[in-house]
Amino acid sequence: KIVVNDKIFKDLTSQENSQGVILVYPYCEANIEKINNNIIVLDKVQDPGNLGTIIRVADAAGFKDIILSKGSVDCYNEKCVRSSMGSIFNMNIVYMEELQLIQFLKEKKYKFLVTALENNSIEYTDITLNEKNAIIFGSEGNGVRKKVKESCDVLIKIPMYGKINSLNVSVAGGIILSEIVKSF
């Protein structure tokens, strides 16, 4: 524990109304070799608040691994760490290039479940899981990239009954992951 004066504390934090505590913690070591059978893949998710919320939801749902495609926000962005509410320290988070990611998932025989609002997408409540599953969510503005979609086993969607055409990625993640854990 180190106590600093108010001026130094203000220089160290970016928060206007902080809790008065700063945690210094080493980066968690990502380990691709320790990936479990059910993983979350985030394809170019850009918003640190969304990523932090997805990390928190994943932790609550019992997931331990998240693969982020290169070009996604830094998981150690202060807003991401804050919105994860500490769950980031419980997760194995790995970054991979798009082609490396596809190759890895295929070699390890993961079923690709890609979220996409396409005509041939099935409702998330109708999916069947394999022994190894990768649930793939796309970026806020563009969804999952074409090459990843083309590699998938099944496209899944959340039906929209109102006048909107999409949900925030962290909200969609929460809905889909809560359904998937029922099948474990």
Short mmCIF file of C-alpha atoms in Angstrom, two decimals:
data_model
loop_
_atom_site.label_atom_id
_atom_site.label_comp_id
_atom_site.label_asym_id
_atom_site.label_seq_id
_atom_site.Cartn_x
_atom_site.Cartn_y
_atom_site.Cartn_z
CA LYS A 1 0.00 0.00 0.00
CA ILE A 2 1.36 3.39 -1.02
CA VAL A 3 -0.29 6.64 0.05
CA VAL A 4 0.21 9.71 -2.14
CA ASN A 5 -0.93 13.30 -1.78
CA ASP A 6 -4.00 14.65 -3.62
CA LYS A 7 -2.02 16.31 -6.41
CA ILE A 8 -0.11 13.14 -7.30
CA PHE A 9 -3.31 11.09 -7.07
CA LYS A 10 -5.09 13.48 -9.43
CA ASP A 11 -2.19 13.14 -11.91
CA LEU A 12 -2.44 9.34 -11.76
CA THR A 13 -6.17 8.98 -12.33
CA SER A 14 -8.32 9.98 -15.27
CA GLN A 15 -11.51 9.91 -13.22
CA GLU A 16 -13.19 13.09 -12.02
CA ASN A 17 -14.87 11.36 -9.07
CA SER A 18 -12.68 8.38 -8.31
CA GLN A 19 -13.00 6.04 -5.36
CA GLY A 20 -9.61 7.19 -4.09
CA VAL A 21 -7.89 3.91 -4.89
CA ILE A 22 -5.62 2.91 -7.77
CA LEU A 23 -4.64 -0.69 -8.40
CA VAL A 24 -1.32 -1.53 -10.00
CA TYR A 25 -1.45 -5.04 -11.41
CA PRO A 26 0.77 -6.90 -13.87
CA TYR A 27 -0.66 -7.90 -17.24
CA CYS A 28 -2.31 -11.31 -17.15
CA GLU A 29 -0.37 -13.75 -19.26
CA ALA A 30 -2.42 -15.00 -22.19
CA ASN A 31 -2.00 -18.65 -22.96
CA ILE A 32 -3.39 -20.10 -26.18
CA GLU A 33 -2.46 -23.60 -25.00
CA LYS A 34 -4.88 -23.37 -22.06
CA ILE A 35 -7.97 -22.54 -24.11
CA ASN A 36 -11.08 -24.43 -22.93
CA ASN A 37 -13.81 -26.12 -24.96
CA ASN A 38 -16.20 -23.17 -24.94
CA ILE A 39 -14.77 -19.81 -25.88
CA ILE A 40 -15.86 -16.35 -26.90
CA VAL A 41 -14.37 -14.69 -29.96
CA LEU A 42 -14.71 -10.96 -30.51
CA ASP A 43 -14.06 -9.74 -34.03
CA LYS A 44 -12.78 -6.15 -34.03
CA VAL A 45 -14.84 -4.95 -31.06
CA GLN A 46 -13.87 -1.29 -30.71
CA ASP A 47 -15.61 0.14 -27.65
CA PRO A 48 -13.70 -0.44 -24.39
CA GLY A 49 -16.90 -0.25 -22.34
CA ASN A 50 -18.47 -2.97 -24.47
CA LEU A 51 -15.40 -5.18 -24.17
CA GLY A 52 -15.27 -4.73 -20.40
CA THR A 53 -18.96 -5.57 -20.11
CA ILE A 54 -18.56 -8.67 -22.29
CA ILE A 55 -15.62 -9.80 -20.12
CA ARG A 56 -17.80 -9.36 -17.03
CA VAL A 57 -20.75 -11.22 -18.59
CA ALA A 58 -18.44 -14.01 -19.81
CA ASP A 59 -17.02 -14.41 -16.31
CA ALA A 60 -20.53 -14.52 -14.82
CA ALA A 61 -21.52 -17.19 -17.36
CA GLY A 62 -18.48 -19.33 -16.50
CA PHE A 63 -16.41 -18.72 -19.62
CA LYS A 64 -12.66 -18.50 -19.05
CA ASP A 65 -11.32 -17.65 -22.52
CA ILE A 66 -11.79 -14.78 -24.94
CA ILE A 67 -10.00 -14.47 -28.25
CA LEU A 68 -9.89 -10.97 -29.72
CA SER A 69 -9.07 -10.41 -33.35
CA LYS A 70 -6.26 -7.96 -34.05
CA GLY A 71 -7.76 -4.53 -34.45
CA SER A 72 -9.95 -4.94 -31.36
CA VAL A 73 -9.65 -2.48 -28.51
CA ASP A 74 -6.90 -3.08 -25.95
CA CYS A 75 -8.34 -5.12 -23.09
CA TYR A 76 -6.14 -3.13 -20.70
CA ASN A 77 -7.70 0.17 -21.73
CA GLU A 78 -8.68 1.82 -18.44
CA LYS A 79 -12.36 2.03 -19.40
CA CYS A 80 -12.36 -1.67 -20.30
CA VAL A 81 -10.69 -2.69 -17.05
CA ARG A 82 -13.11 -0.52 -15.07
CA SER A 83 -16.23 -1.83 -16.81
CA SER A 84 -15.06 -5.45 -16.37
CA MET A 85 -15.35 -4.85 -12.59
CA GLY A 86 -12.30 -7.04 -11.99
CA SER A 87 -13.41 -9.92 -14.21
CA ILE A 88 -10.50 -9.20 -16.55
CA PHE A 89 -8.24 -10.80 -13.93
CA ASN A 90 -10.23 -14.06 -14.18
CA MET A 91 -9.97 -14.41 -17.96
CA ASN A 92 -7.46 -15.79 -20.43
CA ILE A 93 -7.53 -13.15 -23.19
CA VAL A 94 -5.62 -13.81 -26.40
CA TYR A 95 -5.21 -11.62 -29.50
CA MET A 96 -4.95 -13.27 -32.95
CA GLU A 97 -4.88 -12.22 -36.59
CA GLU A 98 -8.05 -13.10 -38.52
CA LEU A 99 -6.53 -15.93 -40.60
CA GLN A 100 -4.59 -17.32 -37.62
CA LEU A 101 -7.82 -17.31 -35.62
CA ILE A 102 -9.79 -19.20 -38.29
CA GLN A 103 -6.99 -21.73 -38.71
CA PHE A 104 -6.64 -22.26 -34.95
CA LEU A 105 -10.37 -22.84 -34.45
CA LYS A 106 -10.56 -25.26 -37.39
CA GLU A 107 -7.47 -27.22 -36.31
CA LYS A 108 -8.84 -27.55 -32.77
CA LYS A 109 -12.25 -28.59 -34.19
CA TYR A 110 -14.37 -25.83 -32.69
CA LYS A 111 -17.90 -25.34 -33.92
CA PHE A 112 -18.17 -21.73 -35.18
CA LEU A 113 -21.36 -20.01 -33.98
CA VAL A 114 -21.34 -16.56 -35.58
CA THR A 115 -23.79 -13.83 -34.67
CA ALA A 116 -25.22 -12.25 -37.81
CA LEU A 117 -28.54 -10.77 -38.87
CA GLU A 118 -28.79 -12.76 -42.09
CA ASN A 119 -31.80 -14.43 -43.73
CA ASN A 120 -30.28 -17.88 -43.09
CA SER A 121 -29.40 -17.19 -39.43
CA ILE A 122 -31.17 -19.36 -36.87
CA GLU A 123 -32.53 -18.06 -33.59
CA TYR A 124 -30.07 -18.32 -30.71
CA THR A 125 -32.55 -20.46 -28.75
CA ASP A 126 -32.45 -23.14 -31.50
CA ILE A 127 -28.70 -23.78 -31.60
CA THR A 128 -27.09 -27.09 -30.79
CA LEU A 129 -23.65 -27.19 -29.28
CA ASN A 130 -20.75 -29.53 -29.91
CA GLU A 131 -18.06 -30.57 -27.46
CA LYS A 132 -16.03 -27.48 -28.50
CA ASN A 133 -17.77 -24.20 -29.35
CA ALA A 134 -16.59 -20.75 -30.36
CA ILE A 135 -19.28 -18.08 -30.05
CA ILE A 136 -18.26 -15.21 -32.30
CA PHE A 137 -19.50 -11.63 -31.91
CA GLY A 138 -18.66 -8.81 -34.30
CA SER A 139 -17.80 -5.16 -34.05
CA GLU A 140 -20.37 -2.58 -33.11
CA GLY A 141 -20.65 -1.01 -36.55
CA ASN A 142 -19.77 -3.80 -38.96
CA GLY A 143 -20.56 -7.12 -37.31
CA VAL A 144 -18.43 -10.18 -37.97
CA ARG A 145 -16.09 -9.91 -40.95
CA LYS A 146 -16.88 -11.78 -44.16
CA LYS A 147 -14.01 -14.32 -43.94
CA VAL A 148 -15.01 -15.33 -40.44
CA LYS A 149 -18.68 -15.63 -41.47
CA GLU A 150 -17.72 -17.75 -44.47
CA SER A 151 -15.84 -20.13 -42.15
CA CYS A 152 -18.70 -20.59 -39.72
CA ASP A 153 -20.78 -23.67 -39.04
CA VAL A 154 -23.93 -21.76 -38.16
CA LEU A 155 -25.15 -18.17 -38.16
CA ILE A 156 -27.19 -17.20 -35.12
CA LYS A 157 -29.37 -14.21 -34.35
CA ILE A 158 -31.53 -12.67 -31.70
CA PRO A 159 -34.98 -12.01 -33.20
CA MET A 160 -36.00 -8.35 -33.23
CA TYR A 161 -39.68 -7.66 -32.60
CA GLY A 162 -39.55 -3.90 -32.30
CA LYS A 163 -38.44 -1.27 -34.79
CA ILE A 164 -34.69 -1.58 -34.13
CA ASN A 165 -32.44 -3.72 -36.29
CA SER A 166 -29.57 -4.52 -33.93
CA LEU A 167 -28.41 -4.58 -30.32
CA ASN A 168 -25.30 -3.35 -28.57
CA VAL A 169 -22.67 -6.13 -28.78
CA SER A 170 -22.39 -6.48 -25.00
CA VAL A 171 -26.19 -6.75 -24.63
CA ALA A 172 -26.35 -9.33 -27.43
CA GLY A 173 -23.49 -11.20 -25.77
CA GLY A 174 -25.33 -11.30 -22.46
CA ILE A 175 -28.51 -12.64 -24.04
CA ILE A 176 -26.78 -15.32 -26.11
CA LEU A 177 -24.31 -16.44 -23.42
CA SER A 178 -27.10 -16.79 -20.85
CA GLU A 179 -28.88 -19.16 -23.25
CA ILE A 180 -25.75 -21.11 -24.11
CA VAL A 181 -24.81 -21.85 -20.49
CA LYS A 182 -28.15 -23.63 -20.08
CA SER A 183 -26.81 -26.26 -22.52
CA PHE A 184 -23.56 -26.96 -20.64
#
